[in-house]
CSV table of C-alpha atoms and ligand atoms in Angstrom, one decimal:
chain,number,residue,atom,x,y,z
R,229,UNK,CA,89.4,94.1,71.5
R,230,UNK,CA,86.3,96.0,71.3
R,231,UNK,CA,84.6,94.8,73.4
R,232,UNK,CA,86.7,94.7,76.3
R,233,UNK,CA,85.7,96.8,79.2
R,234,UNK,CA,87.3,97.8,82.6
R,235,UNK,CA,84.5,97.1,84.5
R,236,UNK,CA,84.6,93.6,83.3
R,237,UNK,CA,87.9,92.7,83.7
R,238,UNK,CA,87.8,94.4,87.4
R,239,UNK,CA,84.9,92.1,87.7
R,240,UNK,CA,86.5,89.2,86.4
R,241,UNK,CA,89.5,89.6,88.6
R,242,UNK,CA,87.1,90.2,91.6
R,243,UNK,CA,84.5,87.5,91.3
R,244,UNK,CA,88.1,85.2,91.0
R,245,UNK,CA,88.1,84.3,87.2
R,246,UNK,CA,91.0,84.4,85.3
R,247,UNK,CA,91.5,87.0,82.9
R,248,UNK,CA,91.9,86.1,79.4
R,249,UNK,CA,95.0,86.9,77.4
R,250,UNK,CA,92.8,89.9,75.4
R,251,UNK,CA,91.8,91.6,78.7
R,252,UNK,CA,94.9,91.4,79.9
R,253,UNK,CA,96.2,93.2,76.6
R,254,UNK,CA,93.6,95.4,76.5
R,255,UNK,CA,94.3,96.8,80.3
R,256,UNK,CA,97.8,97.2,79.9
R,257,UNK,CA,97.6,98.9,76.7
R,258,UNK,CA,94.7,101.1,78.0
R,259,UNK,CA,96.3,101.7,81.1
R,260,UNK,CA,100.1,102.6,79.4
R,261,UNK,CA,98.1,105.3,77.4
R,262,UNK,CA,96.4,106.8,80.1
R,263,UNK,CA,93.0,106.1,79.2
R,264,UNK,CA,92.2,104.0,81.8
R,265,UNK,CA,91.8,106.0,85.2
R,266,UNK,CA,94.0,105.6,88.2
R,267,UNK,CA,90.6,104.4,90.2
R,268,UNK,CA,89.4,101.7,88.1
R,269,UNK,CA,93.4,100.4,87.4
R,270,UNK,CA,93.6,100.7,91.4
R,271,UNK,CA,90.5,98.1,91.6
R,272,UNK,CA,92.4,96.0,89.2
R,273,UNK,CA,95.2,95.7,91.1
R,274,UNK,CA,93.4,95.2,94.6
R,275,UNK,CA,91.7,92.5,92.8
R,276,UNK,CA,94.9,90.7,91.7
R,277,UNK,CA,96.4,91.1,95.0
R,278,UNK,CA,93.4,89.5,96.5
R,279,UNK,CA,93.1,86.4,94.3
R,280,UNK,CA,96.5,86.1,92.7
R,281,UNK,CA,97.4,85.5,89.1
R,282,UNK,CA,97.2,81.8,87.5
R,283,UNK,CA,100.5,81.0,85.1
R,284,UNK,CA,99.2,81.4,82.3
R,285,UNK,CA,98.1,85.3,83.3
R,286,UNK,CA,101.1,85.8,84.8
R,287,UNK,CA,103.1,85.4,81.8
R,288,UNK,CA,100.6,87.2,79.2
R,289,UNK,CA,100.6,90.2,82.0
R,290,UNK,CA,104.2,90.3,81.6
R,291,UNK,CA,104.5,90.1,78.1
R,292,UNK,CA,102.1,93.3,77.2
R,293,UNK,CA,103.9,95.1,80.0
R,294,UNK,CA,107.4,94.1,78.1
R,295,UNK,CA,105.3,95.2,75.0
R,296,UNK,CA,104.1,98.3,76.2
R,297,UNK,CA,107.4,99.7,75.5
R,298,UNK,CA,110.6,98.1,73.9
R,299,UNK,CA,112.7,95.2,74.3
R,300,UNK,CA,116.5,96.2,73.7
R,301,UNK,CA,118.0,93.6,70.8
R,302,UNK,CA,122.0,93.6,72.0
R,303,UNK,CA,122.7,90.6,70.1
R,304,UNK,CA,124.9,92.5,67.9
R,305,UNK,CA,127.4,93.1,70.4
R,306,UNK,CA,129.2,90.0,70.1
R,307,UNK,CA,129.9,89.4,73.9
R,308,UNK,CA,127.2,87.3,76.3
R,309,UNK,CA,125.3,89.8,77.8
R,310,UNK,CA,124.2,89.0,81.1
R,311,UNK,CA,122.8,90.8,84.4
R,312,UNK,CA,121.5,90.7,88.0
R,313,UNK,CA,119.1,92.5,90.0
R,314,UNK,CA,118.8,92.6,93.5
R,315,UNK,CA,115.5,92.8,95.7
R,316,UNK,CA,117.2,95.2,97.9
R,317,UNK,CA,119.1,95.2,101.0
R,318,UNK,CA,120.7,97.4,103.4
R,319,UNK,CA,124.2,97.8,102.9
R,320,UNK,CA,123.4,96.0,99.3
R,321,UNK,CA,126.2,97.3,96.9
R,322,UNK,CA,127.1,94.4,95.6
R,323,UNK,CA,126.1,95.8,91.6
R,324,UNK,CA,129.0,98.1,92.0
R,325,UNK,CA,132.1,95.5,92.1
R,326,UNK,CA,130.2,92.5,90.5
R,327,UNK,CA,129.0,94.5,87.2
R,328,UNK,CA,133.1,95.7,86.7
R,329,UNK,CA,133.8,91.8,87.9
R,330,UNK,CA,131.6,90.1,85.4
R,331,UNK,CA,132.6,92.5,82.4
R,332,UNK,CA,136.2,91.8,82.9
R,333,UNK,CA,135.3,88.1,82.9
R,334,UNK,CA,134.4,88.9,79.4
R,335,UNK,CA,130.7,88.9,79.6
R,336,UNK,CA,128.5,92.6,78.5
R,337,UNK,CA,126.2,94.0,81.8
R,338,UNK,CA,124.0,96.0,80.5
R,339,UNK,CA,122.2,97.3,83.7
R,340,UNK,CA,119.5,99.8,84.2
R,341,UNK,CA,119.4,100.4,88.1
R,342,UNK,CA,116.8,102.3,90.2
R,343,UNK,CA,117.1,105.1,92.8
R,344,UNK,CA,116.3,103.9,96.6
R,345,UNK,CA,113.3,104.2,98.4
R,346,UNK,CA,112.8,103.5,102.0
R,347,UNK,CA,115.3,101.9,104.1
R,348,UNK,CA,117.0,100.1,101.3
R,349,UNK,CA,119.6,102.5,98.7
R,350,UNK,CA,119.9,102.6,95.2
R,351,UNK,CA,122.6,101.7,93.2
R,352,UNK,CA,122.4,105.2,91.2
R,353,UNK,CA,122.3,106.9,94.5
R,354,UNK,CA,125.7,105.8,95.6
R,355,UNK,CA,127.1,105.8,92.4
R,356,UNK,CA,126.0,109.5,92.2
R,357,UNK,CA,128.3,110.5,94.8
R,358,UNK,CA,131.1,110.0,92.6
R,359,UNK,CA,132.2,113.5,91.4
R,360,UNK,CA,131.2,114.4,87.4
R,361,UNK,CA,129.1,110.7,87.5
R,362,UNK,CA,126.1,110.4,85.4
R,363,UNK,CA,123.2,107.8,85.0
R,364,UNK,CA,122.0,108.9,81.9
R,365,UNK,CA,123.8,107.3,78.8
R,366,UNK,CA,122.4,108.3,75.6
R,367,UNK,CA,121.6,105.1,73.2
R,368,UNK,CA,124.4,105.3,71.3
R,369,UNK,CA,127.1,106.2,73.7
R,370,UNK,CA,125.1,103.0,75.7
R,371,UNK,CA,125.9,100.2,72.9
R,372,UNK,CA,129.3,102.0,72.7
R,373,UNK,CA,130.6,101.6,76.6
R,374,UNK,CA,129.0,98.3,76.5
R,375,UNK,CA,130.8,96.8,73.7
R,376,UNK,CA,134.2,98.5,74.3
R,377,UNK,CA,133.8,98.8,78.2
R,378,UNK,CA,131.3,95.9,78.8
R,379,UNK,CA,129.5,97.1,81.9
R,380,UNK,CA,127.0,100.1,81.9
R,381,UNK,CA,125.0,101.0,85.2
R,382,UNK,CA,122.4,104.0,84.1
R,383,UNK,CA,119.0,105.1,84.8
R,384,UNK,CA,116.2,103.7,82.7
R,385,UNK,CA,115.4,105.2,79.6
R,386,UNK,CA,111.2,105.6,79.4
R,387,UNK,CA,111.0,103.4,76.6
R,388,UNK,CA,111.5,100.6,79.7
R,389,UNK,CA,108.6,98.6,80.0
R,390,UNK,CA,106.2,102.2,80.4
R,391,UNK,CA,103.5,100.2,81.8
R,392,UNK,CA,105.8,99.5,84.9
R,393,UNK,CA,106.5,103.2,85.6
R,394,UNK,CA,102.7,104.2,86.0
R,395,UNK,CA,101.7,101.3,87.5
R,396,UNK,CA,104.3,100.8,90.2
R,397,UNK,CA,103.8,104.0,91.4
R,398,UNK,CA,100.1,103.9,91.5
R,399,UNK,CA,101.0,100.2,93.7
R,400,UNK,CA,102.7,102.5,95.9
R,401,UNK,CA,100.2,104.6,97.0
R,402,UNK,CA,97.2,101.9,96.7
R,403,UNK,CA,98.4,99.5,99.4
R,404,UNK,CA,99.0,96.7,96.3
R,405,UNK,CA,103.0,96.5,96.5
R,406,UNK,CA,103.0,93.2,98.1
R,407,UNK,CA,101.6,90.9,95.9
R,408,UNK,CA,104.2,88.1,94.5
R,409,UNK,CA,102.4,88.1,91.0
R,410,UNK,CA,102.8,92.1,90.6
R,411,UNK,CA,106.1,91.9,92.1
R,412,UNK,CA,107.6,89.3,89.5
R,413,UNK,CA,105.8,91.1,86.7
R,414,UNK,CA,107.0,94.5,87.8
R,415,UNK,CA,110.7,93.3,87.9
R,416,UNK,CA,110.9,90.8,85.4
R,417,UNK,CA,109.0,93.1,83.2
R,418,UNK,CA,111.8,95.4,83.3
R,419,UNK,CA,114.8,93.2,83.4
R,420,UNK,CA,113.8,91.0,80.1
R,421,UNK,CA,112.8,94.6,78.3
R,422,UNK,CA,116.9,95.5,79.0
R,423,UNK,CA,118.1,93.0,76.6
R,424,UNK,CA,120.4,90.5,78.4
R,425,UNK,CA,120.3,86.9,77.4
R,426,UNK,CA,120.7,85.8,81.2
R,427,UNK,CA,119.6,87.0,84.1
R,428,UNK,CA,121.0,86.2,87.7
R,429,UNK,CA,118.2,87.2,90.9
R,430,UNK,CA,119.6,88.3,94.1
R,431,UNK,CA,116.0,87.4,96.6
R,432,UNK,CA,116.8,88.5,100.3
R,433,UNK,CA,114.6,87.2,102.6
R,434,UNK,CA,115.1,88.8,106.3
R,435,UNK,CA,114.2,91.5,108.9
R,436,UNK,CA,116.3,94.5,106.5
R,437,UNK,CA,114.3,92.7,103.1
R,438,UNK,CA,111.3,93.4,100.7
R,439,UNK,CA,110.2,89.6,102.0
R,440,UNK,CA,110.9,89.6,105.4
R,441,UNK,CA,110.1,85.3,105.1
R,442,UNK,CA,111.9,83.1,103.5
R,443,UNK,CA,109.3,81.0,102.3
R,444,UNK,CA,107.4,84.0,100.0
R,445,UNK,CA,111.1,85.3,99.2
R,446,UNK,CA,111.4,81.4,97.7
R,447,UNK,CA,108.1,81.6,96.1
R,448,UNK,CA,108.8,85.4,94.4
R,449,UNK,CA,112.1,83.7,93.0
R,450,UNK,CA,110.3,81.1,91.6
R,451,UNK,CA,108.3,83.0,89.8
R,452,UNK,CA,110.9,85.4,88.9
R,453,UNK,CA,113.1,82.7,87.2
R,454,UNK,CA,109.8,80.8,85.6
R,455,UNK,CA,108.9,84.2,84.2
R,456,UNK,CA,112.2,84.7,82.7
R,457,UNK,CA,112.8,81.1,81.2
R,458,UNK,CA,109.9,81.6,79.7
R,459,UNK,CA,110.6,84.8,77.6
R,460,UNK,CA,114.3,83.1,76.7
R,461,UNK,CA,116.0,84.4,79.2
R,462,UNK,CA,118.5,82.1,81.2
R,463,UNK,CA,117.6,82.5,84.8
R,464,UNK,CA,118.6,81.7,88.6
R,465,UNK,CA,118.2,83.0,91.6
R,466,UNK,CA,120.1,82.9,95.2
R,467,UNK,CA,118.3,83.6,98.3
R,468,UNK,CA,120.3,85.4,100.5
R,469,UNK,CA,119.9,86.6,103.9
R,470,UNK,CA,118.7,89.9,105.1
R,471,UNK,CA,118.7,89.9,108.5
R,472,UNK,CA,122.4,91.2,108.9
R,473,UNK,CA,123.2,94.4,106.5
R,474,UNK,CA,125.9,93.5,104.1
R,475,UNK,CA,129.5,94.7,105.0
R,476,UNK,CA,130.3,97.2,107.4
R,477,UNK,CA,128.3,100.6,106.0
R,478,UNK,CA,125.7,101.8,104.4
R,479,UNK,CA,125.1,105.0,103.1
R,480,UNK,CA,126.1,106.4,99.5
R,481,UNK,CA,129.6,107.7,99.4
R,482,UNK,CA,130.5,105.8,102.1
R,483,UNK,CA,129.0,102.3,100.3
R,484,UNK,CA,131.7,103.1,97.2
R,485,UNK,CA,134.7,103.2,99.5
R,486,UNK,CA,133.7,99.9,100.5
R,487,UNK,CA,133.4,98.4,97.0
R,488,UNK,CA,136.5,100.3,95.9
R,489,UNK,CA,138.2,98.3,99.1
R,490,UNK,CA,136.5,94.8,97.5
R,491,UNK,CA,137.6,95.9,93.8
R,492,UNK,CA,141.3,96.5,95.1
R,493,UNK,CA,141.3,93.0,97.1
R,494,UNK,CA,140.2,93.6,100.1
R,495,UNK,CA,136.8,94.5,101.9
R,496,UNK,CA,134.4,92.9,103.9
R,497,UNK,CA,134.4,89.0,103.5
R,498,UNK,CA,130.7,88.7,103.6
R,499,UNK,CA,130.4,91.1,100.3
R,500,UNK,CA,133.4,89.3,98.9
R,501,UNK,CA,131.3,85.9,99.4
R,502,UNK,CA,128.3,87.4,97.5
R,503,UNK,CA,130.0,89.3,94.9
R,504,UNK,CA,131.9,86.1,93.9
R,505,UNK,CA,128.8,83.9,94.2
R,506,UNK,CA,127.0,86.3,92.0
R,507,UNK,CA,130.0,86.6,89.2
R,508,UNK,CA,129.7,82.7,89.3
R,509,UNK,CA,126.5,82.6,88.4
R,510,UNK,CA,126.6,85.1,86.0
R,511,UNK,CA,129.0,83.5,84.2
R,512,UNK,CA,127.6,79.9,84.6
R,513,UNK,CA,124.7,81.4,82.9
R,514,UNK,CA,126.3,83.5,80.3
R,515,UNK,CA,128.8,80.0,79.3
R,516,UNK,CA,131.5,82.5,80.0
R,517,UNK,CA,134.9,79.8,81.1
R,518,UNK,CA,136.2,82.3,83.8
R,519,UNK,CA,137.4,82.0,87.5
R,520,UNK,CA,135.9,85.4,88.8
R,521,UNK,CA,137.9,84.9,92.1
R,522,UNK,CA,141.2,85.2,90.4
R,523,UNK,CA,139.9,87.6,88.1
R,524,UNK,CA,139.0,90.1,90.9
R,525,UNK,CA,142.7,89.3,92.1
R,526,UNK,CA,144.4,90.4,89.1
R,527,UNK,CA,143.0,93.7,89.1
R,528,UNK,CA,141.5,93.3,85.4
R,529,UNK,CA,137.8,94.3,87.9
R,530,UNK,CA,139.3,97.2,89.4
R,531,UNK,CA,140.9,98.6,85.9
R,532,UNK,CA,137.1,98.1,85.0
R,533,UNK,CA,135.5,99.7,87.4
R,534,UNK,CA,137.8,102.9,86.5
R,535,UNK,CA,136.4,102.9,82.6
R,536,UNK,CA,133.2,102.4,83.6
R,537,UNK,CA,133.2,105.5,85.8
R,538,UNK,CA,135.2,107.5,83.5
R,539,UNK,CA,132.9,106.7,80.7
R,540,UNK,CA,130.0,108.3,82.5
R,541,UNK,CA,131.6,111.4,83.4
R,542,UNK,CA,133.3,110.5,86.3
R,543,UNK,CA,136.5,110.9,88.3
R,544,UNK,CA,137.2,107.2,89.6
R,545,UNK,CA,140.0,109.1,91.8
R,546,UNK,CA,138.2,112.2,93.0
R,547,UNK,CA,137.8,112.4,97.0
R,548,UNK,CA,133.9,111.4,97.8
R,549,UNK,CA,132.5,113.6,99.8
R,550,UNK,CA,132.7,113.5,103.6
R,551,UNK,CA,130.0,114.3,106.9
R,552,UNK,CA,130.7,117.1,108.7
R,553,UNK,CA,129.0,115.6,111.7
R,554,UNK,CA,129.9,112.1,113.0
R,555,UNK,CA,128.6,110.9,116.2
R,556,UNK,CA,130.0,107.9,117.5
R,557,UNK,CA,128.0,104.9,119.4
R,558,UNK,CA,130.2,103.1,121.7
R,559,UNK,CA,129.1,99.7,124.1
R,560,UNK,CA,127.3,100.1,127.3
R,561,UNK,CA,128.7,96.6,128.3
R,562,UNK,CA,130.8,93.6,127.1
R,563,UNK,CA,129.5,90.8,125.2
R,564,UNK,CA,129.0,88.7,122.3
R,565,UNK,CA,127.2,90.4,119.6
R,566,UNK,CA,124.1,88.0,118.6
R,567,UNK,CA,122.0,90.1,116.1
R,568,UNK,CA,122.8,93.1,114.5
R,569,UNK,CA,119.3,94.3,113.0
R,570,UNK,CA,119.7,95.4,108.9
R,571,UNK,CA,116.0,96.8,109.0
R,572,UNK,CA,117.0,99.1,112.4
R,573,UNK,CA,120.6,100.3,110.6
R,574,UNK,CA,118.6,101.1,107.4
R,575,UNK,CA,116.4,103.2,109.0
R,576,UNK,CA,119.2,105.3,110.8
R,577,UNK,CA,120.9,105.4,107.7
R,578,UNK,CA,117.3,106.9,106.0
R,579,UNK,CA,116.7,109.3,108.7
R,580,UNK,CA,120.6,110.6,108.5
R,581,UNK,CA,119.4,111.5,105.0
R,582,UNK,CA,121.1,108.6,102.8
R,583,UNK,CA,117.5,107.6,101.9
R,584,UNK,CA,114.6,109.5,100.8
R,585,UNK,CA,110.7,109.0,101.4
R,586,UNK,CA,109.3,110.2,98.3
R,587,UNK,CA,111.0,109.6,94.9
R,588,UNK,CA,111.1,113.2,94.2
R,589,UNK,CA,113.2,114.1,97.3
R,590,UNK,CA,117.1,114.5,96.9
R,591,UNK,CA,119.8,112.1,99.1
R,592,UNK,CA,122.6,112.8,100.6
R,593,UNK,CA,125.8,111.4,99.2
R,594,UNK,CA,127.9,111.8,102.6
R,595,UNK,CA,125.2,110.5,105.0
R,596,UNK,CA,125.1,107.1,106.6
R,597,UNK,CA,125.8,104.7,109.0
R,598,UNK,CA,129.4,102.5,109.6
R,599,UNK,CA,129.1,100.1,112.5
R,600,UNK,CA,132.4,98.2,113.6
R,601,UNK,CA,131.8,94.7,114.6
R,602,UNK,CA,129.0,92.1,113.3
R,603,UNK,CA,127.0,88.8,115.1
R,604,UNK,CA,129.8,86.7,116.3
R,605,UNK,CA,132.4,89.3,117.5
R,606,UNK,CA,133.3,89.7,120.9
R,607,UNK,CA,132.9,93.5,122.2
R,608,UNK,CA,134.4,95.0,125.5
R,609,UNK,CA,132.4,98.0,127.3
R,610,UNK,CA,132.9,101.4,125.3
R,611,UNK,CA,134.3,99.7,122.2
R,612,UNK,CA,133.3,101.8,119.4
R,613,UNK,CA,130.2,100.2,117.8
R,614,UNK,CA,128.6,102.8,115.1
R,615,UNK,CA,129.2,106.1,113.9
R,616,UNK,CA,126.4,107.9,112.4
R,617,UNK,CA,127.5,110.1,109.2
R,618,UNK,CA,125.2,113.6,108.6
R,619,UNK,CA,124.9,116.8,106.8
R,620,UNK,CA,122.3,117.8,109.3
R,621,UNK,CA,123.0,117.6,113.5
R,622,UNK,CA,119.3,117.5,114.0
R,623,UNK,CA,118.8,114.0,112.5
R,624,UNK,CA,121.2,112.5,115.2
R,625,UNK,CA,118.8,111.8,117.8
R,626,UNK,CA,116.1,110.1,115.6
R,627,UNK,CA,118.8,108.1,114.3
R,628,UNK,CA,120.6,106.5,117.8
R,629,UNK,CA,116.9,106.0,118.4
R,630,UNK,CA,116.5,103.7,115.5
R,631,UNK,CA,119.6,102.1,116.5
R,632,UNK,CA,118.6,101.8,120.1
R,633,UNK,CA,117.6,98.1,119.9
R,634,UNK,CA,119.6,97.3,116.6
R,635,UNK,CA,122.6,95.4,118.1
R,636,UNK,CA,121.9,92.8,120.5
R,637,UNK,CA,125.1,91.7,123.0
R,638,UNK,CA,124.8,88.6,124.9
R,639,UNK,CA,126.9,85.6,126.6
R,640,UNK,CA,127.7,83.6,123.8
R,641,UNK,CA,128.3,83.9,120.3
R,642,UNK,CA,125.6,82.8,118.0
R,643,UNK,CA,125.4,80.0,115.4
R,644,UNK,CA,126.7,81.2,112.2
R,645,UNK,CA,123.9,81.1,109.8
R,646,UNK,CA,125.0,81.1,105.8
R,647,UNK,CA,124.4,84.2,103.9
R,648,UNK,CA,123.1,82.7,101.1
R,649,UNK,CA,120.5,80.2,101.7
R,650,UNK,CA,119.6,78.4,98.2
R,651,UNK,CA,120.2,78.5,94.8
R,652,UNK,CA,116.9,78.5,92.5
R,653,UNK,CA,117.2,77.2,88.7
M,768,URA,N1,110.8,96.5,92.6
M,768,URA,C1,110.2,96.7,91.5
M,768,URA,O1,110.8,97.1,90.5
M,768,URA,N2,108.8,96.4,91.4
M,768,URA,C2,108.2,95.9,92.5
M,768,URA,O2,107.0,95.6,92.3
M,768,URA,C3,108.8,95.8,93.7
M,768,URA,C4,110.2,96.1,93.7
């Protein structure tokens, strides 16, 4: 490769040529070690969000960033291994009944989740606000609660697909997030590098989503399944809707009650519906023969859900911990409620402190938001419609603001639209 340079492959990208499979190696290889500076790799990626990727560079771009670290071999477990990832939602805690659900279907999860950003929460941040819980599993304590457990939820370890860390955080600050082939790459990247032999993609699409429109959510699950049938993994992906937040809260403490309530037969039918979907998939894909709605009846999930938890240090009975400041939004008038806005409730949920804006900053495990009724339910004037959760009174007022406009009431009930939309592969 010597006689690759940056300033040819930035020119090749730019002048809209497709970059061959050696300067495609060479940049991620260069870039992983540092020796290519965060300028030049910034032009790259302008570049690429500019004129796209073709296929064929699409896959070779995924394949050095899979190789710029290592890909897990878990084929000795002697259990399907199988995962999902989500592109984020509000209210999105599905990973925290389906993982315990698909493992006690008898397939292996092995899933490396991310902290939030933005409006949207991360898994380990609600998960965190279990008492003694902790997402980092050393490698041999990782094969062990996999293969006598069968579900692990921790951070990654750096030896994830390195090229990703660098470069998504340079993507962050360089305006280049929202380009489908980076995207796919950045995920996919990620999610083949952790081992499993399937894969099952949760796309939202919707006003609380990565891809607020349907049609590029379709296109980046496209890709995203392509990408992964083509490194061996098997691969769908559901589109689901975003416009709505999932369930009835969103926060971090506050999301695990709700999953406990789903894991113990109850909770909110709309995470019910997904969480099943999901475990269908997951074991369609992993050829597991199991009927995840009557496994999540027997209580084999929930007895799941307590090893996992234990096995990471925590206490699956502690008491989470509370808000000492709820403020409760009530109805100005009666009404049907027609939309109910999951980028507006993210935000409050953010600015209440459930969120963070920079990755460095801490979250708050007791902050959030509940709201009482969804699009479809009748309300009567001062029915109680949200309360917001927070550590700190000050936050209050930013927070009804972002809700100000969030829930819409009007004379009719609206159509029900289905929360998820397509299947893909
Ligand atoms: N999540 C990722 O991991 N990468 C992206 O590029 C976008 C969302």
């Amino acid at each position: 490769m010597a006689n690759v340079t940056i300033l040819d492959v930035i020119g090749t990208k730019r002048d809209g040529g497709e970059l061959s499979t050696e300067q495609i190696r060479w940049f991620i290889e260069n870039f992983t070690a540092g020796s290519v500076g965060d300028e030049q790799a910034s032009a790259l990626l302008m570049a690429i969000l500019l004129r796209g990727m073709t296929p064929s560079e699409l896959a070779t771009w995924t394949t050095a960033m899979i190789d710029s670290g290592e890909r897990a071999d878990l084929s000795a477990l002697g259990r399907p291994t199988v995962d999902k990832h989500s592109t984020g939602g509000v209210g999105d805690k599905i990973s925290l009944p389906l993982c315990p659900l698909v493992a006690a279907c008898g397939a292996a999860v092995p899933q490396m989740a991310g902290r939030g950003l933005g409006h949207t929460g991360g898994t380990i941040d609600k998960l965190e606000s279990i008492p003694g819980w902790s997402p980092e599993v050393a490698g041999s304590d990782y094969a062990r609660q996999l293969r006598d457990v069968g579900a692990v939820i921790c951070s990654a370890g750096a030896q994830l697909a390195p090229a990703d860390r660098r470069m998504y955080a340079l993507r962050d600050v360089t305006g280049t997030v929202e380009s489908i082939p980076l995207i796919a790459s950045s995920i996919m990247s990620k999610k083949i590098a952790e081992g499993a032999a399937a894969l099952v993609l949760d796309v939202k699409f919707g006003s609380g989503a990565f891809m607020t429109e349907m049609g590029r959510a379709r296109e980046l699950a496209e890709t995203m399944v392509g990408l992964g049938e083509a490194n061996g993994v098997r691969s769908a992906a559901l589109l689901t809707d975003m416009n709505t937040p999932l369930g009835y809260n969103a926060g971090n403490a506050i999301e695990v009650t709700e999953s406990v309530e789903v894991l113990a037969g109850g909770g909110p039918p709309d995470v019910v519906e997904l969480t099943l979907a999901l475990a269908e998939t997951m074991c369609e894909l992993a050829q597991i023969d199991a009927d995840p709605a009557s496994v999540l009846a027997s209580g084999a999930a929930m007895d799941k859900w307590r090893s996992m938890i234990s096995a990471q240090g925590g206490d699956p009975d502690a008491p989470l911990p509370t808000a000492p400041h709820v403020e409760r939004i009530e109805a100005p008038s009666a009404g049907h409620v027609t939309r109910l806005d999951a980028r507006a409730v993210g935000e409050a949920a953010w600015v209440l402190g459930a969120g963070r804006a920079r990755k460095e900053d801490p979250v708050s495990a007791s902050a959030g938001v509940r709201w009482f009724v969804r699009p479809g339910d009748r309300v009567a004037k001062s029915q109680l419609l949200f309360e917001l959760h927070t550590e700190d009174p000050e936050r209050i007022p930013a927070a009804r603001e972002a809700l100000e406009s969030a829930l819409v009431l009007g004379d009719a009930a609206p159509e029900p639209t289905p929360l998820i939309a397509e299947r893909i592969g």
